């Protein structure tokens, strides 16, 4: 998930433009759930302050679509109009994933370099910040409380209870700082917002491009409002039918597979800084040295470098691309460090059954708000509010949690589980059982053909997720595998870009059984 998981326990700052969309005249759009076109009015567009070549606006929507008169929020919206108006096809709504990435930022800053000139010529590219994200009434939490997060790897029932208590306290704190939108940050509510935006912009049918967690928005929009789509292209797909164990283990399997793809490349490529050596053995020794407190952070030499930090950096910075050459140089640089005295080795080396030396933060004695009268600082932290309302992932006790963790670690012995998904699940421990948007098999009955692309060796979203969604919607979806590695798919090659462009512009889908060959790594 790109974005599954750009930040966990609230460290996500959603997009460079968070909070910066132009506060143009808000549009009242509080019609009944599902969007009544007659109840909508047009968005008033103004030049975006970050880039006057794009336009920004807001749309006022209900916080709770089941009670549309109970309160509203302003949805931040941005668009880039088609560069060739005479050949304009329509609007292309976009979402880059997360959960928590800014669609406004994507449309204003990233879309010109992301989409081909042909797509930009033919479509108005429209991005919006999902509710609770960026400039759409962002979910905020106490910075001090976010910094008190206990380990996501409790060693016993008492520490599991501490994790649950912390999550409950954090949830209440975020609700206090964010208002009612916190309880309605689920993707199904975002889908209803997107359809209200469609109606407000006067479009009978829209086009949609979603990546990673943005595919869940697309899938559920097609399920709810499929007849209002012209085309929909989804890359790095989510499978919203998975249970907790399958989600955790499959995430770990695909992270491990992505690392093994790198290790195999190192064996055959002279571009690898570890060429001629066993990259897996080098990796394992580096993690062992980090466990012993013998490595320092390259950017902050005074700080010890943990094995957890190495796996997270590898996952986020080097496997997503993938950037295997940079990863090899990063590991070679760590290996070249002189052996340090054992610094920073904490009491938290205890292990769960099957766990390999997971780093854990020191337990805090208490959890609470800032002292009365203190100026309380907050940070944007939408991740758990979205994720924990989209997935019924609620491990009940340490025994269940330890069993899940052991299965995850067995599936990814070198990556030590899924570097991000474990923290996402840990963030839901202690939450109420009720879920606004629980998992279910996808049922799409009224949509046109939908194009799905997915890397065979995606580090975050297992290829099996796309295959399962395709099986659930076989009459509606077309799945095109990219046979290489990496999380991003659209711009990977002329094959992947051409497939998406031909589909969006002309409605052409690839022939059954087609795939795109992998692009060689430097």
Short mmCIF file of C-alpha atoms in Angstrom, two decimals:
data_model
loop_
_atom_site.label_atom_id
_atom_site.label_comp_id
_atom_site.label_asym_id
_atom_site.label_seq_id
_atom_site.Cartn_x
_atom_site.Cartn_y
_atom_site.Cartn_z
CA UNK A 1 0.00 0.00 0.00
CA UNK A 2 2.01 3.14 -0.70
CA UNK A 3 1.20 4.38 0.43
CA UNK A 4 -0.62 1.53 2.69
CA UNK A 5 1.20 2.97 5.00
CA UNK A 6 3.24 5.99 4.57
CA UNK A 7 3.06 6.63 8.23
CA UNK A 8 1.68 4.77 11.11
CA UNK A 9 0.64 5.85 14.60
CA UNK A 10 0.16 9.30 13.20
CA UNK A 11 3.42 10.43 11.70
CA UNK A 12 2.00 10.97 8.26
CA UNK A 13 1.98 14.53 7.03
CA UNK A 14 -0.29 14.21 4.06
CA UNK A 15 1.24 15.81 1.00
CA UNK A 16 3.27 18.97 0.58
CA UNK A 17 0.13 21.01 0.14
CA UNK A 18 -1.64 19.92 3.31
CA UNK A 19 -3.69 22.85 4.53
CA UNK A 20 -2.82 25.08 1.59
CA UNK A 21 -5.73 24.73 -0.81
CA UNK A 22 -7.32 28.06 -1.61
CA UNK A 23 -10.31 28.71 0.65
CA UNK A 24 -12.59 29.70 -2.18
CA UNK A 25 -16.31 30.09 -1.63
CA UNK A 26 -17.48 26.78 -0.22
CA UNK A 27 -20.23 25.06 -2.16
CA UNK A 28 -23.23 23.65 -0.31
CA UNK A 29 -23.69 20.05 -1.39
CA UNK A 30 -25.69 18.42 1.34
CA UNK A 31 -28.08 16.31 -0.69
CA UNK A 32 -29.08 12.76 0.20
CA UNK A 33 -26.55 9.91 0.28
CA UNK A 34 -25.47 8.84 -3.17
CA UNK A 35 -25.61 12.37 -4.51
CA UNK A 36 -28.68 14.01 -6.01
CA UNK A 37 -27.42 16.04 -8.97
CA UNK A 38 -30.20 18.59 -8.48
CA UNK A 39 -28.91 19.34 -4.98
CA UNK A 40 -25.38 20.21 -6.12
CA UNK A 41 -23.85 23.45 -7.35
CA UNK A 42 -20.63 24.14 -9.22
CA UNK A 43 -17.30 24.58 -7.49
CA UNK A 44 -15.85 28.09 -7.73
CA UNK A 45 -12.32 27.72 -9.07
CA UNK A 46 -9.42 30.03 -8.33
CA UNK A 47 -5.70 29.79 -9.19
CA UNK A 48 -3.88 27.57 -6.71
CA UNK A 49 -1.45 29.55 -4.55
CA UNK A 50 1.26 26.92 -5.10
CA UNK A 51 0.94 26.94 -8.89
CA UNK A 52 -1.33 29.34 -10.74
CA UNK A 53 -1.50 27.00 -13.74
CA UNK A 54 -3.78 24.77 -11.65
CA UNK A 55 -7.11 25.67 -10.08
CA UNK A 56 -8.25 25.07 -6.50
CA UNK A 57 -11.59 25.18 -4.73
CA UNK A 58 -13.68 23.56 -2.03
CA UNK A 59 -16.94 21.67 -1.86
CA UNK A 60 -19.02 21.61 1.30
CA UNK A 61 -20.23 18.10 2.12
CA UNK A 62 -21.92 16.26 4.99
CA UNK A 63 -19.63 14.75 7.59
CA UNK A 64 -22.09 11.87 8.06
CA UNK A 65 -23.89 10.84 4.88
CA UNK A 66 -26.49 9.00 6.96
CA UNK A 67 -27.36 12.32 8.64
CA UNK A 68 -26.56 14.95 6.01
CA UNK A 69 -27.86 17.88 8.06
CA UNK A 70 -25.82 17.04 11.17
CA UNK A 71 -22.66 18.87 10.12
CA UNK A 72 -20.41 19.63 7.16
CA UNK A 73 -16.77 19.90 6.16
CA UNK A 74 -15.02 21.47 3.17
CA UNK A 75 -13.52 19.04 0.67
CA UNK A 76 -10.36 20.51 -0.89
CA UNK A 77 -10.26 20.07 -4.68
CA UNK A 78 -7.76 20.90 -7.43
CA UNK A 79 -7.77 20.46 -11.18
CA UNK A 80 -5.63 20.90 -14.25
CA UNK A 81 -7.75 21.48 -17.32
CA UNK A 82 -7.09 19.56 -20.53
CA UNK A 83 -4.23 21.12 -22.47
CA UNK A 84 -6.09 20.54 -25.76
CA UNK A 85 -9.68 21.66 -25.04
CA UNK A 86 -10.84 20.88 -28.57
CA UNK A 87 -10.04 17.19 -28.00
CA UNK A 88 -11.11 17.03 -24.36
CA UNK A 89 -12.79 13.77 -23.36
CA UNK A 90 -13.80 14.56 -19.79
CA UNK A 91 -12.56 14.56 -16.21
CA UNK A 92 -9.99 12.14 -14.80
CA UNK A 93 -10.33 11.90 -11.03
CA UNK A 94 -7.10 10.75 -9.35
CA UNK A 95 -5.98 9.43 -5.98
CA UNK A 96 -2.34 8.47 -5.23
CA UNK A 97 -2.96 6.22 -2.23
CA UNK A 98 -1.89 6.21 1.38
CA UNK A 99 -4.25 6.13 3.11
CA UNK A 100 -3.53 9.78 3.71
CA UNK A 101 -1.89 11.00 0.50
CA UNK A 102 -3.07 14.34 -0.85
CA UNK A 103 -5.00 14.26 -4.13
CA UNK A 104 -4.70 18.04 -4.32
CA UNK A 105 -0.92 17.79 -4.17
CA UNK A 106 -0.98 15.04 -6.79
CA UNK A 107 -3.07 17.10 -9.23
CA UNK A 108 -1.16 20.35 -8.69
CA UNK A 109 2.42 19.23 -8.29
CA UNK A 110 2.86 15.65 -9.51
CA UNK A 111 0.36 15.06 -12.31
CA UNK A 112 2.30 17.00 -15.00
CA UNK A 113 5.27 14.66 -14.61
CA UNK A 114 3.23 11.56 -13.92
CA UNK A 115 0.78 11.39 -16.81
CA UNK A 116 1.68 11.39 -20.49
CA UNK A 117 1.14 14.44 -22.67
CA UNK A 118 -1.71 12.61 -24.41
CA UNK A 119 -3.60 12.04 -21.18
CA UNK A 120 -3.04 15.62 -20.05
CA UNK A 121 -4.26 16.88 -23.42
CA UNK A 122 -7.51 14.93 -23.29
CA UNK A 123 -8.59 15.12 -19.64
CA UNK A 124 -9.15 17.61 -16.88
CA UNK A 125 -7.16 16.02 -14.06
CA UNK A 126 -9.08 16.41 -10.80
CA UNK A 127 -7.63 15.60 -7.39
CA UNK A 128 -9.19 15.99 -3.97
CA UNK A 129 -7.95 15.49 -0.44
CA UNK A 130 -10.05 12.72 1.09
CA UNK A 131 -11.91 13.74 4.24
CA UNK A 132 -9.53 13.98 7.19
CA UNK A 133 -6.51 14.39 4.90
CA UNK A 134 -4.51 17.41 3.78
CA UNK A 135 -6.76 20.46 3.53
CA UNK A 136 -10.05 18.52 3.93
CA UNK A 137 -10.53 19.10 7.67
CA UNK A 138 -7.37 17.16 8.51
CA UNK A 139 -7.31 14.72 11.40
CA UNK A 140 -4.85 16.01 13.97
CA UNK A 141 -3.54 14.57 17.20
CA UNK A 142 -1.39 15.73 20.08
CA UNK A 143 2.26 15.66 19.02
CA UNK A 144 3.33 14.80 22.56
CA UNK A 145 0.97 11.84 22.68
CA UNK A 146 2.03 10.61 19.25
CA UNK A 147 5.62 10.63 20.50
CA UNK A 148 4.68 8.36 23.44
CA UNK A 149 3.77 5.41 21.20
CA UNK A 150 4.71 2.09 22.83
CA UNK A 151 6.22 -0.76 20.88
CA UNK A 152 4.14 -2.58 18.30
CA UNK A 153 5.85 -5.76 19.53
CA UNK A 154 4.59 -6.29 23.10
CA UNK A 155 6.35 -9.07 24.99
CA UNK A 156 3.47 -10.17 27.20
CA UNK A 157 -0.18 -9.54 28.04
CA UNK A 158 0.67 -6.56 30.23
CA UNK A 159 2.46 -4.78 27.39
CA UNK A 160 -0.33 -5.74 24.98
CA UNK A 161 -2.78 -4.10 27.38
CA UNK A 162 -0.54 -1.03 27.48
CA UNK A 163 -0.65 -0.84 23.66
CA UNK A 164 -4.45 -1.08 23.69
CA UNK A 165 -4.73 1.60 26.38
CA UNK A 166 -2.42 3.91 24.43
CA UNK A 167 -4.44 3.46 21.24
CA UNK A 168 -7.68 4.24 23.06
CA UNK A 169 -6.16 7.38 24.58
CA UNK A 170 -4.76 8.45 21.21
CA UNK A 171 -8.11 7.84 19.51
CA UNK A 172 -9.91 10.06 22.02
CA UNK A 173 -7.23 12.74 21.69
CA UNK A 174 -7.50 12.74 17.89
CA UNK A 175 -11.30 12.92 18.07
CA UNK A 176 -10.99 15.91 20.41
CA UNK A 177 -8.66 17.76 18.04
CA UNK A 178 -10.40 16.76 14.80
CA UNK A 179 -14.11 16.82 15.49
CA UNK A 180 -16.80 14.51 14.04
CA UNK A 181 -14.92 13.88 10.81
CA UNK A 182 -12.66 11.49 12.75
CA UNK A 183 -15.52 9.01 13.13
CA UNK A 184 -16.37 9.18 9.41
CA UNK A 185 -12.97 8.93 7.71
CA UNK A 186 -13.66 5.55 6.11
CA UNK A 187 -13.29 4.94 2.39
CA UNK A 188 -17.00 4.33 1.79
CA UNK A 189 -17.66 7.89 2.98
CA UNK A 190 -14.89 9.10 0.65
CA UNK A 191 -16.62 7.29 -2.22
CA UNK A 192 -19.83 9.18 -1.50
CA UNK A 193 -17.84 12.43 -1.39
CA UNK A 194 -16.34 11.62 -4.80
CA UNK A 195 -19.75 11.09 -6.31
CA UNK A 196 -20.99 14.35 -4.83
CA UNK A 197 -17.97 16.06 -6.41
CA UNK A 198 -18.80 14.44 -9.75
CA UNK A 199 -22.31 15.84 -9.54
CA UNK A 200 -21.12 19.28 -8.42
CA UNK A 201 -18.83 19.46 -11.45
CA UNK A 202 -21.73 18.61 -13.76
CA UNK A 203 -20.30 15.34 -15.07
CA UNK A 204 -22.63 12.46 -15.90
CA UNK A 205 -19.69 10.05 -16.08
CA UNK A 206 -16.12 10.36 -14.87
CA UNK A 207 -12.82 8.62 -15.46
CA UNK A 208 -10.70 7.50 -12.53
CA UNK A 209 -7.04 6.64 -11.91
CA UNK A 210 -6.22 5.18 -8.50
CA UNK A 211 -2.95 3.85 -7.13
CA UNK A 212 -2.42 1.56 -4.11
CA UNK A 213 -4.92 2.59 -1.39
CA UNK A 214 -6.56 4.75 -4.06
CA UNK A 215 -7.64 1.51 -5.75
CA UNK A 216 -9.91 0.80 -2.77
CA UNK A 217 -11.65 4.11 -3.45
CA UNK A 218 -11.99 3.10 -7.09
CA UNK A 219 -13.21 -0.42 -6.37
CA UNK A 220 -15.87 0.76 -3.96
CA UNK A 221 -16.93 3.60 -6.26
CA UNK A 222 -17.42 1.09 -9.07
CA UNK A 223 -19.42 -1.09 -6.68
CA UNK A 224 -21.67 1.79 -5.60
CA UNK A 225 -21.84 3.97 -8.71
CA UNK A 226 -20.52 1.89 -11.59
CA UNK A 227 -22.95 3.38 -14.11
CA UNK A 228 -21.33 6.80 -13.51
CA UNK A 229 -17.96 5.66 -14.83
CA UNK A 230 -16.55 5.94 -18.33
CA UNK A 231 -13.18 4.32 -17.53
CA UNK A 232 -11.26 3.31 -14.40
CA UNK A 233 -7.58 2.34 -14.26
CA UNK A 234 -6.21 0.87 -11.01
CA UNK A 235 -2.56 0.13 -10.21
CA UNK A 236 -1.13 -1.79 -7.19
CA UNK A 237 -4.54 -3.05 -6.15
CA UNK A 238 -6.01 -3.59 -2.69
CA UNK A 239 -8.11 -6.64 -1.78
CA UNK A 240 -10.75 -5.56 0.72
CA UNK A 241 -11.98 -9.12 1.29
CA UNK A 242 -8.93 -10.27 3.28
CA UNK A 243 -9.03 -11.33 6.90
CA UNK A 244 -6.39 -10.28 9.41
CA UNK A 245 -4.10 -13.31 9.16
CA UNK A 246 -4.20 -13.40 5.35
CA UNK A 247 -3.55 -9.66 5.19
CA UNK A 248 -0.55 -9.76 7.52
CA UNK A 249 1.03 -12.89 6.09
CA UNK A 250 0.56 -11.98 2.43
CA UNK A 251 2.05 -8.54 3.11
CA UNK A 252 5.06 -10.19 4.71
CA UNK A 253 5.42 -12.68 1.85
CA UNK A 254 5.48 -9.97 -0.81
CA UNK A 255 7.97 -7.82 1.15
CA UNK A 256 10.27 -10.82 1.49
CA UNK A 257 9.87 -11.67 -2.20
CA UNK A 258 10.83 -8.15 -3.18
CA UNK A 259 13.99 -8.36 -1.08
CA UNK A 260 14.86 -11.71 -2.66
CA UNK A 261 14.47 -10.17 -6.11
CA UNK A 262 17.13 -7.65 -5.09
CA UNK A 263 19.41 -10.39 -3.76
CA UNK A 264 19.12 -12.36 -7.01
CA UNK A 265 19.92 -9.23 -9.03
CA UNK A 266 23.06 -8.71 -6.93
CA UNK A 267 24.31 -12.16 -7.90
CA UNK A 268 24.26 -11.38 -11.63
CA UNK A 269 24.71 -7.62 -11.95
CA UNK A 270 28.09 -5.96 -11.81
CA UNK A 271 26.23 -2.74 -10.97
CA UNK A 272 25.55 -4.15 -7.52
CA UNK A 273 27.96 -2.88 -4.88
CA UNK A 274 27.76 -6.37 -3.33
CA UNK A 275 28.34 -8.21 -6.61
CA UNK A 276 30.07 -11.54 -6.18
CA UNK A 277 28.90 -11.90 -2.59
CA UNK A 278 25.86 -13.34 -0.87
CA UNK A 279 23.73 -10.22 -0.39
CA UNK A 280 21.37 -12.09 1.93
CA UNK A 281 24.24 -13.07 4.23
CA UNK A 282 25.50 -9.46 4.25
CA UNK A 283 21.99 -8.31 5.15
CA UNK A 284 21.57 -10.80 7.98
CA UNK A 285 24.91 -9.84 9.50
CA UNK A 286 24.01 -6.14 9.33
CA UNK A 287 20.76 -6.74 11.19
CA UNK A 288 22.65 -8.81 13.77
CA UNK A 289 25.16 -5.99 14.23
CA UNK A 290 22.30 -3.52 14.63
CA UNK A 291 20.72 -5.79 17.25
CA UNK A 292 24.01 -5.72 19.16
CA UNK A 293 24.13 -1.92 18.99
CA UNK A 294 27.19 -1.86 16.73
CA UNK A 295 25.86 0.37 13.92
CA UNK A 296 25.19 4.11 13.87
CA UNK A 297 22.76 6.13 11.81
CA UNK A 298 24.65 7.41 8.71
CA UNK A 299 22.84 10.77 8.95
CA UNK A 300 23.23 11.06 12.73
CA UNK A 301 26.42 9.19 13.72
CA UNK A 302 25.79 9.85 17.41
CA UNK A 303 22.65 7.68 17.27
CA UNK A 304 22.55 3.90 17.15
CA UNK A 305 20.94 2.37 14.07
CA UNK A 306 18.34 -0.30 14.80
CA UNK A 307 17.49 -3.29 12.65
CA UNK A 308 13.95 -1.96 12.45
CA UNK A 309 15.24 1.29 10.96
CA UNK A 310 17.25 -0.65 8.37
CA UNK A 311 14.24 -2.70 7.25
CA UNK A 312 11.98 0.37 7.09
CA UNK A 313 14.50 2.38 5.10
CA UNK A 314 15.04 -0.53 2.73
CA UNK A 315 11.33 -1.05 2.25
CA UNK A 316 10.30 2.58 1.80
CA UNK A 317 13.27 4.08 -0.01
CA UNK A 318 14.65 1.26 -2.09
CA UNK A 319 12.14 -1.54 -2.70
CA UNK A 320 9.21 0.67 -3.70
CA UNK A 321 11.08 2.06 -6.74
CA UNK A 322 12.80 -0.29 -6.94
CA UNK A 323 16.21 1.31 -6.56
CA UNK A 324 18.39 -1.76 -6.17
CA UNK A 325 21.69 -0.02 -6.99
CA UNK A 326 21.09 2.54 -4.24
CA UNK A 327 20.07 -0.22 -1.82
CA UNK A 328 23.31 -2.11 -2.46
CA UNK A 329 25.34 1.06 -1.88
CA UNK A 330 23.39 1.76 1.32
CA UNK A 331 24.12 -1.73 2.66
CA UNK A 332 27.77 -1.58 1.59
CA UNK A 333 28.12 1.72 3.43
CA UNK A 334 26.69 0.22 6.61
CA UNK A 335 28.96 -2.79 6.31
CA UNK A 336 31.99 -0.51 6.02
CA UNK A 337 31.27 1.15 9.35
CA UNK A 338 33.86 0.38 11.96
CA UNK A 339 32.44 -1.80 14.69
CA UNK A 340 31.03 0.45 17.37
CA UNK A 341 30.79 -0.21 21.09
CA UNK A 342 27.42 -1.67 22.00
CA UNK A 343 25.37 1.49 22.30
CA UNK A 344 21.65 1.77 22.64
CA UNK A 345 21.00 -1.91 23.27
CA UNK A 346 17.88 -1.79 25.44
CA UNK A 347 16.06 -4.20 27.68
CA UNK A 348 13.63 -4.65 24.80
CA UNK A 349 15.45 -7.51 23.16
CA UNK A 350 12.91 -10.04 24.47
CA UNK A 351 11.30 -11.95 21.64
CA UNK A 352 7.89 -13.25 20.76
CA UNK A 353 7.71 -16.90 19.73
CA UNK A 354 9.49 -17.04 16.38
CA UNK A 355 10.49 -13.37 16.51
CA UNK A 356 14.00 -12.27 15.56
CA UNK A 357 15.30 -9.49 17.79
CA UNK A 358 12.63 -6.88 17.12
CA UNK A 359 13.54 -3.39 18.32
CA UNK A 360 11.08 -1.95 20.73
CA UNK A 361 10.76 1.47 22.28
CA UNK A 362 11.01 1.88 26.04
CA UNK A 363 7.66 1.53 27.77
CA UNK A 364 6.30 4.82 29.10
CA UNK A 365 4.87 4.91 32.59
CA UNK A 366 1.75 6.83 31.63
CA UNK A 367 -0.28 8.16 28.74
CA UNK A 368 -2.01 11.48 28.91
CA UNK A 369 -2.62 14.92 27.39
CA UNK A 370 -0.35 17.91 27.75
CA UNK A 371 -0.39 19.63 31.16
CA UNK A 372 -3.23 22.07 31.72
CA UNK A 373 -2.36 25.48 30.32
CA UNK A 374 0.44 24.19 28.13
CA UNK A 375 0.39 25.14 24.46
CA UNK A 376 -0.50 21.84 22.84
CA UNK A 377 1.12 21.08 19.52
CA UNK A 378 -0.65 18.80 17.07
CA UNK A 379 0.34 16.85 13.96
CA UNK A 380 -1.65 15.57 11.02
CA UNK A 381 -2.27 11.86 11.63
CA UNK A 382 -5.05 10.44 9.45
CA UNK A 383 -3.72 6.94 8.91
CA UNK A 384 -5.33 4.97 11.73
CA UNK A 385 -8.61 6.87 11.47
CA UNK A 386 -8.95 5.63 7.90
CA UNK A 387 -7.36 2.21 8.18
CA UNK A 388 -9.08 1.12 11.40
CA UNK A 389 -12.50 2.09 10.00
CA UNK A 390 -11.91 0.20 6.74
CA UNK A 391 -10.63 -3.07 8.26
CA UNK A 392 -11.98 -5.14 11.14
CA UNK A 393 -8.52 -5.95 12.48
CA UNK A 394 -8.82 -6.20 16.27
CA UNK A 395 -6.48 -8.75 17.90
CA UNK A 396 -8.08 -9.41 21.27
CA UNK A 397 -5.17 -10.49 23.47
CA UNK A 398 -1.46 -11.12 23.51
CA UNK A 399 -1.81 -14.79 22.65
CA UNK A 400 -3.63 -14.03 19.38
CA UNK A 401 -1.30 -11.13 18.60
CA UNK A 402 1.85 -13.17 19.23
CA UNK A 403 0.56 -15.99 17.05
CA UNK A 404 -0.10 -13.56 14.19
CA UNK A 405 3.31 -11.95 14.62
CA UNK A 406 5.06 -15.32 14.59
CA UNK A 407 3.26 -16.25 11.33
CA UNK A 408 4.25 -12.91 9.81
CA UNK A 409 7.90 -13.38 10.79
CA UNK A 410 8.01 -16.91 9.41
CA UNK A 411 6.72 -15.55 6.09
CA UNK A 412 9.45 -12.87 5.95
CA UNK A 413 12.51 -14.06 7.89
CA UNK A 414 14.88 -11.51 6.32
CA UNK A 415 12.55 -8.48 6.27
CA UNK A 416 11.30 -9.58 9.71
CA UNK A 417 7.68 -9.33 8.69
CA UNK A 418 6.00 -6.57 6.77
CA UNK A 419 7.75 -3.34 7.82
CA UNK A 420 4.60 -1.23 7.63
CA UNK A 421 1.56 -3.46 7.80
CA UNK A 422 2.44 -4.76 11.25
CA UNK A 423 2.42 -1.21 12.60
CA UNK A 424 -0.90 -0.52 10.84
CA UNK A 425 -2.52 -3.47 12.60
CA UNK A 426 -0.86 -2.55 15.90
CA UNK A 427 -2.51 0.87 15.63
CA UNK A 428 -5.98 -0.73 15.70
CA UNK A 429 -5.43 -2.74 18.90
CA UNK A 430 -7.94 -1.55 21.49
CA UNK A 431 -10.25 0.19 19.01
CA UNK A 432 -14.02 -0.45 19.20
CA UNK A 433 -15.19 -3.50 17.29
CA UNK A 434 -17.55 -1.49 15.11
CA UNK A 435 -16.18 -0.73 11.63
CA UNK A 436 -17.83 1.72 9.23
CA UNK A 437 -16.58 -0.05 6.12
CA UNK A 438 -15.94 -3.73 6.92
CA UNK A 439 -14.28 -6.10 4.47
CA UNK A 440 -16.40 -7.92 1.93
CA UNK A 441 -16.10 -9.58 -1.46
CA UNK A 442 -16.26 -6.98 -4.20
CA UNK A 443 -19.45 -7.00 -6.28
CA UNK A 444 -19.45 -4.75 -9.35
CA UNK A 445 -22.52 -5.10 -11.54
CA UNK A 446 -23.04 -1.84 -13.46
CA UNK A 447 -19.54 -0.60 -14.37
CA UNK A 448 -17.76 -0.64 -17.74
CA UNK A 449 -14.59 -2.67 -18.18
CA UNK A 450 -12.04 -1.71 -15.54
CA UNK A 451 -8.29 -1.99 -16.19
CA UNK A 452 -6.10 -3.30 -13.36
CA UNK A 453 -2.29 -3.30 -13.44
CA UNK A 454 -0.09 -4.88 -10.78
CA UNK A 455 3.62 -5.68 -10.42
CA UNK A 456 4.32 -9.37 -10.07
CA UNK A 457 6.88 -8.51 -7.35
CA UNK A 458 5.22 -5.55 -5.61
CA UNK A 459 6.88 -5.02 -2.20
CA UNK A 460 3.72 -3.77 -0.49
CA UNK A 461 0.59 -5.16 -2.18
CA UNK A 462 0.82 -8.86 -3.01
CA UNK A 463 0.06 -9.76 -6.62
CA UNK A 464 -2.46 -12.27 -5.26
CA UNK A 465 -4.56 -9.32 -4.07
CA UNK A 466 -5.08 -8.17 -7.64
CA UNK A 467 -5.72 -11.72 -8.79
CA UNK A 468 -8.41 -12.19 -6.11
CA UNK A 469 -10.14 -8.91 -6.99
CA UNK A 470 -10.05 -9.94 -10.63
CA UNK A 471 -11.66 -13.28 -9.81
CA UNK A 472 -14.35 -11.54 -7.79
CA UNK A 473 -15.13 -9.22 -10.72
CA UNK A 474 -14.11 -11.34 -13.70
CA UNK A 475 -16.88 -10.04 -15.93
CA UNK A 476 -15.90 -6.44 -15.29
CA UNK A 477 -12.14 -6.25 -14.76
CA UNK A 478 -9.12 -6.89 -16.98
CA UNK A 479 -5.85 -7.65 -15.18
CA UNK A 480 -2.52 -6.78 -16.83
CA UNK A 481 0.54 -8.03 -14.88
CA UNK A 482 3.84 -6.18 -14.96
CA UNK A 483 6.35 -9.01 -14.62
CA UNK A 484 8.92 -6.97 -12.74
CA UNK A 485 9.35 -5.42 -9.28
CA UNK A 486 8.29 -2.16 -7.66
CA UNK A 487 5.13 -0.61 -6.31
CA UNK A 488 4.46 2.04 -8.95
CA UNK A 489 3.24 0.60 -12.24
CA UNK A 490 1.93 3.19 -14.71
CA UNK A 491 5.21 4.80 -15.73
CA UNK A 492 7.23 1.61 -15.50
CA UNK A 493 7.57 1.02 -19.26
CA UNK A 494 6.11 1.90 -22.63
CA UNK A 495 3.97 -1.22 -22.23
CA UNK A 496 2.38 -0.22 -18.94
CA UNK A 497 1.99 3.44 -19.89
CA UNK A 498 0.63 2.57 -23.31
CA UNK A 499 -1.90 0.16 -21.85
CA UNK A 500 -3.29 2.76 -19.45
CA UNK A 501 -3.24 5.60 -22.01
CA UNK A 502 -4.92 3.51 -24.72
CA UNK A 503 -7.58 2.45 -22.26
CA UNK A 504 -8.30 5.90 -20.80
CA UNK A 505 -8.37 7.64 -24.18
CA UNK A 506 -9.82 5.02 -26.50
CA UNK A 507 -11.38 2.49 -24.15
CA UNK A 508 -9.12 -0.33 -25.40
CA UNK A 509 -8.28 -3.12 -22.97
CA UNK A 510 -5.35 -5.52 -23.36
CA UNK A 511 -6.00 -8.96 -24.80
CA UNK A 512 -6.59 -11.69 -22.20
CA UNK A 513 -3.33 -13.26 -21.07
CA UNK A 514 -1.25 -10.17 -21.92
CA UNK A 515 1.53 -8.98 -19.65
CA UNK A 516 4.29 -6.36 -19.65
CA UNK A 517 7.91 -7.48 -19.52
CA UNK A 518 10.16 -6.33 -16.67
CA UNK A 519 12.44 -3.35 -17.16
CA UNK A 520 16.11 -4.23 -16.42
CA UNK A 521 17.65 -2.54 -13.39
CA UNK A 522 20.84 -0.53 -13.81
#
